[in-house]
XYZ file of C-alpha atoms in Angstrom:
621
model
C 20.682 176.737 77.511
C 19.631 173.682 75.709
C 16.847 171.821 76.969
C 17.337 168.548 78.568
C 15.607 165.801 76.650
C 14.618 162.293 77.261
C 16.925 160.006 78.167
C 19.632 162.468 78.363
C 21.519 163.711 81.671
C 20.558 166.698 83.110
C 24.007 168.431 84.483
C 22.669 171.435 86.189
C 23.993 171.925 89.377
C 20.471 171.340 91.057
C 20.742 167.794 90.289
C 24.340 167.434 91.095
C 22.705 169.013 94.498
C 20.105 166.301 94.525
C 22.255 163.510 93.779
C 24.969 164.328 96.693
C 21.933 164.321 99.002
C 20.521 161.325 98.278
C 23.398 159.156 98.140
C 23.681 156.118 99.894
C 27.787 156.973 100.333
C 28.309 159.143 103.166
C 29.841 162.414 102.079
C 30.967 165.649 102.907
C 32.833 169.027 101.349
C 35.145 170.363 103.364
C 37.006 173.662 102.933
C 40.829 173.974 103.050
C 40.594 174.563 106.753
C 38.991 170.926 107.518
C 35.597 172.579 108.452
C 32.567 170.470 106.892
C 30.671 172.894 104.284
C 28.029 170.643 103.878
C 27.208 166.736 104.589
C 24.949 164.812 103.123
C 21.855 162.260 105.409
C 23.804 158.988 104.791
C 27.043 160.971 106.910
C 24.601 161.986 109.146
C 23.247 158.442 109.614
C 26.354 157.176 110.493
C 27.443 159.426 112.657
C 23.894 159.772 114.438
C 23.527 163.585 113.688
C 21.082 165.906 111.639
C 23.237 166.187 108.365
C 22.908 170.237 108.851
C 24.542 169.943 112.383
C 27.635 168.410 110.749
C 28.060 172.155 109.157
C 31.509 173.852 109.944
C 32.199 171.343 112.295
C 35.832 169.439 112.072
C 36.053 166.625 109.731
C 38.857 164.868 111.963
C 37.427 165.401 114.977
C 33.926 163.493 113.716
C 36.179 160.810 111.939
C 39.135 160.282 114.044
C 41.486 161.437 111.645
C 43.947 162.996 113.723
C 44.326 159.904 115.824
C 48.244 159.329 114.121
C 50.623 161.733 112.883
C 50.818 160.067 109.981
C 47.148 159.708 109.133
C 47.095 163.656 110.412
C 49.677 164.671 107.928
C 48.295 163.252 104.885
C 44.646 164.528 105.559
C 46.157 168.453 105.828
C 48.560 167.173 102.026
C 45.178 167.159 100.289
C 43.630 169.743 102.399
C 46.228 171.813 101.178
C 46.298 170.981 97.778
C 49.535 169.432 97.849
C 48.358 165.815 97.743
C 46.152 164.676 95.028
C 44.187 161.796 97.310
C 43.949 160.044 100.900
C 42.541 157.116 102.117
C 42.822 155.282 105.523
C 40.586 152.723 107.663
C 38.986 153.724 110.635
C 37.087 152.257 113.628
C 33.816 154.271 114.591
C 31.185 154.381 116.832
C 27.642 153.614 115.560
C 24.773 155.538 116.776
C 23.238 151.671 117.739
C 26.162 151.324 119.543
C 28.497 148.589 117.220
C 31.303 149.401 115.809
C 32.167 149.313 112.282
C 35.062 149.557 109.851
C 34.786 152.916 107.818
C 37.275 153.316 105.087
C 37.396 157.070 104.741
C 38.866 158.937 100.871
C 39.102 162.793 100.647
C 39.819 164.086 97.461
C 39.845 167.516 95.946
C 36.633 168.577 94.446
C 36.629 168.194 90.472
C 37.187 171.469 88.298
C 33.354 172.471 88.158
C 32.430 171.632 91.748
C 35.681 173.486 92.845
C 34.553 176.757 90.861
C 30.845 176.261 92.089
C 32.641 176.240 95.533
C 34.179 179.318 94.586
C 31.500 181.591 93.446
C 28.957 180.981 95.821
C 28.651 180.009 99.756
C 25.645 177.562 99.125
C 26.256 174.993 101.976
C 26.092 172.221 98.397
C 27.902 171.223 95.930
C 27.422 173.797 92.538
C 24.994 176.380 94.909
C 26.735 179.478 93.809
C 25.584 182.798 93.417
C 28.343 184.229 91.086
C 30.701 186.234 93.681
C 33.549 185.566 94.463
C 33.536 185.697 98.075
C 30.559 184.870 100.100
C 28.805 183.540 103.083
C 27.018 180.239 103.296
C 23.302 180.839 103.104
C 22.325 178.118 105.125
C 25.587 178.046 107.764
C 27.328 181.794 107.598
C 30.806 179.582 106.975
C 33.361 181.940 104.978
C 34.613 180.857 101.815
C 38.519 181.641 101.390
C 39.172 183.372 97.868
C 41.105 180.703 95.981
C 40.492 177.850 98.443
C 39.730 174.135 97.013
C 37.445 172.555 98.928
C 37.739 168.284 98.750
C 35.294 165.876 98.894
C 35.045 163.548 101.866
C 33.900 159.851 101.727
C 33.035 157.718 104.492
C 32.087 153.365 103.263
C 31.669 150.605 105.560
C 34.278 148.293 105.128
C 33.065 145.801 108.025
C 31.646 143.148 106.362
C 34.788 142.926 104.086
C 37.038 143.248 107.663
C 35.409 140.405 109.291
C 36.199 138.398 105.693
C 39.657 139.253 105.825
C 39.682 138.573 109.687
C 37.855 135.101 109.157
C 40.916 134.519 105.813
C 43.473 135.468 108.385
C 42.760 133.347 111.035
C 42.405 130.205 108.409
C 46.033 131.218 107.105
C 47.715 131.572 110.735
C 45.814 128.759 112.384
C 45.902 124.925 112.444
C 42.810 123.429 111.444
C 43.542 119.807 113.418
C 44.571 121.399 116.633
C 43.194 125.028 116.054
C 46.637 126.565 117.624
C 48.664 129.213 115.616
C 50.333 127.673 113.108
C 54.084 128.304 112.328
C 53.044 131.547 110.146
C 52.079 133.355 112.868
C 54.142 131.762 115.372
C 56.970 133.066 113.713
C 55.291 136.600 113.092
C 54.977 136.860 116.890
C 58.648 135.712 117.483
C 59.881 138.545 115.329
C 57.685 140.609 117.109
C 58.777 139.622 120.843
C 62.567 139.719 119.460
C 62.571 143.478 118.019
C 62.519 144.859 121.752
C 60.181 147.963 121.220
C 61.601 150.695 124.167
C 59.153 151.056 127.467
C 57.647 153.590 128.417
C 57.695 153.155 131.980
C 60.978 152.503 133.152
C 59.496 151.328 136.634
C 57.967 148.251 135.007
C 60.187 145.241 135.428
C 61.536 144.005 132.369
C 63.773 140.785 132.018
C 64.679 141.180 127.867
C 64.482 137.240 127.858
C 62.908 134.889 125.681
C 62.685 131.503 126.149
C 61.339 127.983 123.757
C 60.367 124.525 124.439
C 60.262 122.602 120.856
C 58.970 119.475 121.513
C 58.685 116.510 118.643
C 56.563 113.296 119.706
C 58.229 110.313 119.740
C 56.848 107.874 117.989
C 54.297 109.349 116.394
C 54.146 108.177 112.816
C 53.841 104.987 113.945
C 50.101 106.202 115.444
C 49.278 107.234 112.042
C 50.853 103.927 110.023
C 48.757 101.512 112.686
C 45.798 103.296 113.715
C 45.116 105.972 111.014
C 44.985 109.659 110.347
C 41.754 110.040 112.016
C 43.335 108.701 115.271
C 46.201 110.504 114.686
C 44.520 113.913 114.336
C 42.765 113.379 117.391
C 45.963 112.373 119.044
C 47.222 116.031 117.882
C 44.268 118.335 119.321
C 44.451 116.215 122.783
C 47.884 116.916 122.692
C 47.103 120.543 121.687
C 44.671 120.714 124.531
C 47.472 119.802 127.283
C 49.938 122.069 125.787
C 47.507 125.081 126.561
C 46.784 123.946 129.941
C 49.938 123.656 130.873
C 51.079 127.206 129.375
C 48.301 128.897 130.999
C 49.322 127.612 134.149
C 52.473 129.022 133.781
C 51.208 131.888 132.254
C 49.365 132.788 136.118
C 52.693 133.275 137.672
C 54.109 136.265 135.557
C 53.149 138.801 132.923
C 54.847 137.791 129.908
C 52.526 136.435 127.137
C 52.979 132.646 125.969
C 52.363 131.221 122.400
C 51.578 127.589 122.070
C 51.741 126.643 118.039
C 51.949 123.725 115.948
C 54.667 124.069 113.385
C 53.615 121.168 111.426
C 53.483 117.168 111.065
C 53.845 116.437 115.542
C 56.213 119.517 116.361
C 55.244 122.213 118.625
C 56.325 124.783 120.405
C 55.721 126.908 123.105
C 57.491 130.442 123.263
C 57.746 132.431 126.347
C 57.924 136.216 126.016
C 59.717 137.815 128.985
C 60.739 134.730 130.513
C 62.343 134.658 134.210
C 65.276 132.262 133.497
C 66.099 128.815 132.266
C 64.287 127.608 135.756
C 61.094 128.504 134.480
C 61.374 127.289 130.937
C 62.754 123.676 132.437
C 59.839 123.973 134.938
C 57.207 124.085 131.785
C 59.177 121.337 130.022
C 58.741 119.278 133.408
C 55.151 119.909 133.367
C 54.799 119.484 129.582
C 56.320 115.936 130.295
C 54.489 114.889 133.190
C 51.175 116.190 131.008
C 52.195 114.200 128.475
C 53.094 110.731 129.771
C 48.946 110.408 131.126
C 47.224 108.279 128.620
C 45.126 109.597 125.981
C 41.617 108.185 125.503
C 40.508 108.886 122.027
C 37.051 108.041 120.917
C 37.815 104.434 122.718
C 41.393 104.271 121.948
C 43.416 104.806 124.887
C 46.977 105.765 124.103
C 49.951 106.462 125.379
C 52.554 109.249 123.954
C 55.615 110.503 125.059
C 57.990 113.747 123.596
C 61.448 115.129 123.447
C 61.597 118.874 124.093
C 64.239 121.185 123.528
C 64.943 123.816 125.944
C 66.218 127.375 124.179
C 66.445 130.296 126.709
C 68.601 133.454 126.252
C 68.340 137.325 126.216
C 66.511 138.508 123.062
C 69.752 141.360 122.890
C 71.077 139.624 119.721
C 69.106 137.032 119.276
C 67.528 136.768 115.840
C 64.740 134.178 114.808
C 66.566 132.077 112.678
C 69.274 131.952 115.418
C 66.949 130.847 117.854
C 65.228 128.090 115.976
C 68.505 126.801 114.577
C 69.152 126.481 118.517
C 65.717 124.640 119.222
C 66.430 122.061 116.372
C 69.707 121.172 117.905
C 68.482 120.909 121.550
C 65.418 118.729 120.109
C 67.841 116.875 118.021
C 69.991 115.665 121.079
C 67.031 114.813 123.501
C 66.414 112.447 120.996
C 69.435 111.304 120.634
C 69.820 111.092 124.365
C 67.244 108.578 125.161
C 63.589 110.546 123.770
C 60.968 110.657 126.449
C 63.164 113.958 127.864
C 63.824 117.929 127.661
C 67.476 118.333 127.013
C 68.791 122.213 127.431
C 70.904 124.252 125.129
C 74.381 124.166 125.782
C 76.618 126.306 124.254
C 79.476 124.410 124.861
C 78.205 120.844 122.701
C 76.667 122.751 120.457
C 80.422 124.811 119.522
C 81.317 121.064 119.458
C 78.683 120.277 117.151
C 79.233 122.926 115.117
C 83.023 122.682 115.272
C 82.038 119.001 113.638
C 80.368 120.440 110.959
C 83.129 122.577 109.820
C 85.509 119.871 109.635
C 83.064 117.850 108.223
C 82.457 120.587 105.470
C 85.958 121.197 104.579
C 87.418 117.793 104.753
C 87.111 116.556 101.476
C 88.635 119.746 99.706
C 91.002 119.733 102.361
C 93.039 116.130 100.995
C 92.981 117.714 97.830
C 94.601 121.401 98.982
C 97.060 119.306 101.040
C 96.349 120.102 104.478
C 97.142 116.822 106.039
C 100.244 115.580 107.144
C 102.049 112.194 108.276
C 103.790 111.293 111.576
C 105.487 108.354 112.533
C 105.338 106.240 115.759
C 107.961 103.624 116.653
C 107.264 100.161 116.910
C 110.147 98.725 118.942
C 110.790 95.305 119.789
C 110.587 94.398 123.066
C 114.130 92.246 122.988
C 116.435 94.784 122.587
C 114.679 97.840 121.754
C 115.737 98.727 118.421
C 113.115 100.354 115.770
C 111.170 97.361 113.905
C 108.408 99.263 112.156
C 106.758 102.568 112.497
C 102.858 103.369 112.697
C 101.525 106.242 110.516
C 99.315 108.853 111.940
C 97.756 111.155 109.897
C 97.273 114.703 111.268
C 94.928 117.444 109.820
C 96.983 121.336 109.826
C 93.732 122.877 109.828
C 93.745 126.298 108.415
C 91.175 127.320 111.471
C 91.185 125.187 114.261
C 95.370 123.894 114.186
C 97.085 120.576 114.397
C 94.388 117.982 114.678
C 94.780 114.537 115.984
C 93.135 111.656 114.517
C 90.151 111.112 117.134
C 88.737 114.841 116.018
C 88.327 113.718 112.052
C 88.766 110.268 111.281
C 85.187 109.277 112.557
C 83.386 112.286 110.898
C 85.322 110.840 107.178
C 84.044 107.224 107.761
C 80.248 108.769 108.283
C 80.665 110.639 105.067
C 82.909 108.164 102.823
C 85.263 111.039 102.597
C 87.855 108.036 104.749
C 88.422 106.724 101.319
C 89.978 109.468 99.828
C 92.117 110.376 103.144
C 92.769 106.896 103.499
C 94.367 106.055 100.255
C 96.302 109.160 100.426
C 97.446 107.917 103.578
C 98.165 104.655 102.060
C 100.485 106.043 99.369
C 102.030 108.571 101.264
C 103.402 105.651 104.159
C 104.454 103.228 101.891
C 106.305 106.309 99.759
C 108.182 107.218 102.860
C 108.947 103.702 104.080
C 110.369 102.879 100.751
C 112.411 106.575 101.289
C 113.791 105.425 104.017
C 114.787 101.762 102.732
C 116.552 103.061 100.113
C 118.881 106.117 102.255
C 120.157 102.908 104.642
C 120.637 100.236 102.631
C 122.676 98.374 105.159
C 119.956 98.610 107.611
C 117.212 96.650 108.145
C 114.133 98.338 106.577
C 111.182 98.756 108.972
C 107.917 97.997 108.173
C 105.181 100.576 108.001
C 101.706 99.935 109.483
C 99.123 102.054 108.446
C 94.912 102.149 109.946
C 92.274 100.775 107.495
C 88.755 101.529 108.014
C 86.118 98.604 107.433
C 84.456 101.374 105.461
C 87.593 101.248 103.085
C 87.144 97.880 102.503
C 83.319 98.083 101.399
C 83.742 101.612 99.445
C 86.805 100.653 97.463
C 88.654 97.806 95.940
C 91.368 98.089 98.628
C 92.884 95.125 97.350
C 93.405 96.173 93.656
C 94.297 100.344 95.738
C 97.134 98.088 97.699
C 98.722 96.401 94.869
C 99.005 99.458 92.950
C 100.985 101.554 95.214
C 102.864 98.912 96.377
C 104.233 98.584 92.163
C 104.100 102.438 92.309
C 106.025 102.598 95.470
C 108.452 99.689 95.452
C 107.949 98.668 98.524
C 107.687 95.342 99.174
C 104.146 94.039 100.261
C 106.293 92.102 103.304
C 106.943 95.361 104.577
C 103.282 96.690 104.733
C 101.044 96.202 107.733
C 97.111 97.175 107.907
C 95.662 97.674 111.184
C 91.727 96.940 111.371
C 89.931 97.576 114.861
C 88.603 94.251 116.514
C 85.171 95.402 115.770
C 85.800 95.547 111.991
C 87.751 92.197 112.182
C 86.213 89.837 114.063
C 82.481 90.541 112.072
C 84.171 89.957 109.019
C 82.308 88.235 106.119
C 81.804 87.703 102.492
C 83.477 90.555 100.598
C 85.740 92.221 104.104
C 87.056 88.658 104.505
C 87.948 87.985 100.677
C 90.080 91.062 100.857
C 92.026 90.619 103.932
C 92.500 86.972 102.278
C 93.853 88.348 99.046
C 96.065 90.949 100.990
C 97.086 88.272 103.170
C 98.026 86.083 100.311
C 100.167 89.066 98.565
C 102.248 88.910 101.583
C 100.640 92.334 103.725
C 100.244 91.753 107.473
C 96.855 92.173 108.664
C 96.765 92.999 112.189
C 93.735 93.776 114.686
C 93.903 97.083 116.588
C 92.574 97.657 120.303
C 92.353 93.811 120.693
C 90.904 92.601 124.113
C 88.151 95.524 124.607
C 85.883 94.544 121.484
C 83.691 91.542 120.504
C 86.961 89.015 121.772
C 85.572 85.981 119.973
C 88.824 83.868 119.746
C 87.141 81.381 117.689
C 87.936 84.175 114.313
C 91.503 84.070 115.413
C 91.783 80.821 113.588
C 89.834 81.464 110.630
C 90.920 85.337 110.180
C 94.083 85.681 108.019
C 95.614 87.894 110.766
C 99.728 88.299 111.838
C 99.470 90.560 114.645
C 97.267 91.489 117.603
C 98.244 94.768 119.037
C 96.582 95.100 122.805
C 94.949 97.951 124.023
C 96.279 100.312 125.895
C 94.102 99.954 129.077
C 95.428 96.553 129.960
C 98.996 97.990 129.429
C 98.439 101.132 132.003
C 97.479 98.496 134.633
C 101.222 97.516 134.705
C 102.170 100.857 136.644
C 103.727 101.277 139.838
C 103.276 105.233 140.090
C 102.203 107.179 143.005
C 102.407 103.890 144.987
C 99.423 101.740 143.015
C 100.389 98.392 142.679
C 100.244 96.837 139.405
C 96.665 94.790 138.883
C 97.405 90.759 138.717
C 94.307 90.863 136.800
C 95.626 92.925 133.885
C 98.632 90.874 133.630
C 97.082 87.909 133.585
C 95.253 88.644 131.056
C 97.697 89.806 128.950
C 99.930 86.727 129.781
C 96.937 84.515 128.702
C 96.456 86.658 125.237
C 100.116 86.467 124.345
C 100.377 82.640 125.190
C 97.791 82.612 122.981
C 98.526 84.565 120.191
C 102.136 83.003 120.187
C 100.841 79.550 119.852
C 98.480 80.358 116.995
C 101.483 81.950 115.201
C 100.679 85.639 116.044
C 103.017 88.175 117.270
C 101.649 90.861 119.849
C 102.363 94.325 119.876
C 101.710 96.437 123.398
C 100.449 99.672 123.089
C 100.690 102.886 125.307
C 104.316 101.683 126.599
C 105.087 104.531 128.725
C 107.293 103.062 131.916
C 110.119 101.147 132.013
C 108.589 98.870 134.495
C 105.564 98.509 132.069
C 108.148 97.744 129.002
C 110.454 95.046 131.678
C 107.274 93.052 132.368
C 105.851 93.044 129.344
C 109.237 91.844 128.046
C 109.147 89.155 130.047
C 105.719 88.085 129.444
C 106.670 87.619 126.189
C 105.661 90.340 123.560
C 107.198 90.899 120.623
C 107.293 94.864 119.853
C 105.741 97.489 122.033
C 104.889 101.184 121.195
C 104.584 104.252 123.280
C 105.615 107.428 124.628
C 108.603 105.557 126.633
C 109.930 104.816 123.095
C 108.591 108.080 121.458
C 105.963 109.905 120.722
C 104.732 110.682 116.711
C 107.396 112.232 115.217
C 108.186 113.999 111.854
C 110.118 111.363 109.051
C 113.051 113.520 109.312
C 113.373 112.187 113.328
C 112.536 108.439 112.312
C 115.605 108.388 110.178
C 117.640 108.847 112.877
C 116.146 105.793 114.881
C 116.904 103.168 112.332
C 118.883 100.427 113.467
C 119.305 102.594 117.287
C 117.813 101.745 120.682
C 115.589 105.441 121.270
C 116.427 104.124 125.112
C 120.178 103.408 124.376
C 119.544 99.855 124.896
């Protein structure tokens, strides 16, 4: 053997020996069985034992490593020699009584220590004696012929736990309000909503979950006038209340409640295991009432107020998402209902709702795949009854929901401009058939068509220059064209609105105001407004009825007398809508209006049935 000199490093196994002793690391070797072979003082430390003691003991049992089946399995891999390394984390007792993080490796011994481990039963690493069987001279343990033993590692991971506990709670926690933030307010949803089996079937168990998402109202304004500062201390008072009011429910049941802030001046409060909807609208009561007390910051006494959205449903298929989407929507309409409220979730209003985002989705492809369609109401004058005009009516054949009426669509295209599109098509469509069905009876008298204009037609689109064009395209003469404009969109007319209706006007197109009598009324337009027709809304017509033995009101028709008087001596005619008795159609008659249209006459009907009605009586008049 050479001799070791200076500086160089001596690899007898006596120093390998002195080395594993005096390491700072707690180790062990540990034979293929799990029994310790020998442990070194810093395992002993830790564990509070004489490091000899620890000899052909169990290496799980001292270290909790049989604590999982998973953690189990793994540790008998390596044992085994079928696994090349484990690790895993571990919670132990120390002899002082603290606990501490261990993270524990076991690995197989490398190729010299394993053959040292072989030869010999010294109770250390490389103390062989050149057999190959043997018995530990220090603990009698038997050495299997062949076996591997592994080495065994044991280092205190606490200080680096309580760092990644301290990181953790700064990532999942507000630093304003200190509540969970929405990271771990949504890790604990998912949690509550994956509905782990019980154990004890004798526990009560509701599989509910239940939300109040509650938005202040008004709060930006806090931060605009008084400043962050205030505002943050507007938040953690707010925070405060929140708590106080979920532990308070919290006393009454066993479910677990989470009160985060999800950001900006949202929060919610989930309840695991809830009762019902009664107790979630209880808390959103309470949440209220807390709320409404003023708040006396640093001098500044305030006074807040919130809208809450009430969610509350079995957790059998709900997901997260699902149930947040829900939230939103509920918060959304307590605002929209008046603020300063909890509004619940309703199932119904919110098919509605999303019913009106479908359509509202699909609309504009929809006037380009040709889903809508035309009917035709008659306009019938009142004299004799015979067809004057017809009113378009644009339906939507929906490929999902059917037949759609106007009131379902029309207002969702003026919110998104898509009315434009639909209404020109409209536009060019009406006249087209009109023109159709001057030129198949020639010896008739055409009718005019009257078709609905929306005001936001008139600001998104040179109607004027859209109206001249089909009328050329169409042939139809502009005489024979009537645009109906609600009273609302009329009588506020100015600037550019009331240029157009002059120019159409001029051209020779009737302008005439829809629903007249329930709007703004201010008769002082009807002499400035290029109009030619008022048609009267249909609630002063139905008080001309004499079913089920109501008498007609004298208020309705004096009204109505007064309008057409009126109309008639500013050189208007009047049109009566929702004609649907004879009675109402005599009196009106002999009030004086000029056409009337209604389900008496006919309800909207495909162009086909309109060309039979020109130049007839649909009553046989």
């Amino acid at each position: 053997m050479e001799p070791v000199g200076p500086g160089a490093v001596d690899s007898r196994p006596a120093d390998y020996r002195a080395a594993f002793r005096g390491a700072m690391l707690p180790m062990a070797v540990v034979d293929h069985e799990g029994l310790v072979l020998c442990a070194n003082d810093a395992l002993g430390g830790l564990l509070g034992a004489d490091a000899a003691a620890l000899t052909a003991q169990s290496a799980s049992d001292l270290l909790d490593l049989s604590a999982d089946v998973r953690t189990w399995h793994a540790y008998r891999e390596v044992l085994r020699g079928r696994r090349s390394r484990f690790r895993c984390t571990r919670r132990l007792k120390h002899p002082d009584g603290r606990s501490l993080w261990a993270e524990i490796t076991v690995v197989p011994m490398p190729e010299a220590g394993a053959t040292g481990a072989k030869t010999g039963a010294g109770t250390e690493p490389g103390a062989g004696t050149g057999a190959q069987t043997g018995t530990g001279a220090a603990t009698g343990t038997r050495i299997t012929p062949g076996a591997s033993p592994v080495l065994l590692s044991v280092a205190d991971i606490s200080d680096r736990r309580e760092l990644q506990k301290r990181l953790r709670h700064l990532q999942t926690h507000d630093p304003v309000t200190r509540l969970p933030n929405r990271t771990l307010f949504f890790e604990r949803l998912s949690a509550a909503l994956e509905t782990p089996p019980y154990q004890d079937d004798s526990l009560p168990r509701h599989g509910r979950i239940g939300l109040c998402y509650l938005d202040l109202d008004g709060f930006k304004a806090v931060n605009d006038t008084m400043g962050h500062r205030i505002g943050d201390r507007l938040l953690a008072a707010v925070a405060a209340r929140l708590t106080d009011c979920a532990e308070q429910e919290s006393l009454h049941r066993t479910g677990g409640t989470l009160v985060a802030r999800l950001g900006g001046d949202e929060f919610a409060i989930l309840v695991e295991e809830s009762a019902g909807t009664q107790q979630l609208t209880d808390l959103a009561r309470a949440v209220l009432a807390a709320l409404q007390k003023p708040f006396d910051l640093a001098g500044t006494r305030l006074a807040v107020s919130a809208s809450i959205g009430v969610v509350e449903r079995g957790v059998a298929g709900t997901s997260a998402t699902g149930l947040m989407q829900a939230a939103d929507t509920t918060l959304y309409w307590a605002k929209a209902d008046g603020k300063a409220r909890w509004t619940l979730f309703d199932p119904e209003r919110n098919a509605h709702r999303m019913t009106r985002q479908a359509l509202s989705s699909t609309l504009r492809p929809a006037v380009e795949r040709g889903e809508f369609t035309i009917e035709y109401q008659p306009l019938v004058g009142m004299a004799d009854g015979v067809v004057r005009g017809v009113e378009a009516l644009v339906r939507w054949n929906h490929p999902q929901f059917g037949m759609l009426s106007p009131n379902r669509f029309v207002a969702i295209a003026e919110e998104d401009g898509s009315i434009v599109q639909l209404g020109r098509w409209v536009l060019r469509s009406a006249c087209r058939q009109a023109r159709r069905w001057q030129l198949d009876h020639p010896a008739e008298p055409p009718l005019f068509i009257s078709v609905n204009v929306a005001v936001r037609q008139v600001w998104d689109s040179d109607l004027v220059t859209d109206v001249a064009e089909i009328l050329a395209e169409t042939g139809l003469a502009p005489g024979l064209l009537q645009l109906e404009l609600t009273e609302s969109a009329v009588m506020g007319s100015a600037g550019r609105p009331l240029e157009a209706l002059q120019t159409l006007s001029d051209m020779g197109v009737r302008i005439a105001i829809d629903d007249f009598g329930t709007g703004y009324s201010n008769l002082a337009y009807l002499s400035r407004l290029p109009v030619s027709v008022l048609k009267l809304d249909g609630s002063f017509v139905r008080g001309f009825r004499y079913e089920d033995g109501a008498h007609p009101s004298p208020a309705d028709e004096t009204i109505v007398e007064a309008m057409v008087q009126l109309a008639h001596r500013l050189g208007l005619t009047v049109t009566a809508e929702c004609v649907e008795t004879v009675s109402q159609a005599e009196r009106l008659r002999r009030i004086g209006c000029d056409t009337g249209q209604g389900w008496l006459y006919s309800r909207a009907v495909a162009p086909e049935r309109i060309a039979e009605l020109i130049g007839t009586s649909p009553l046989g008049l």
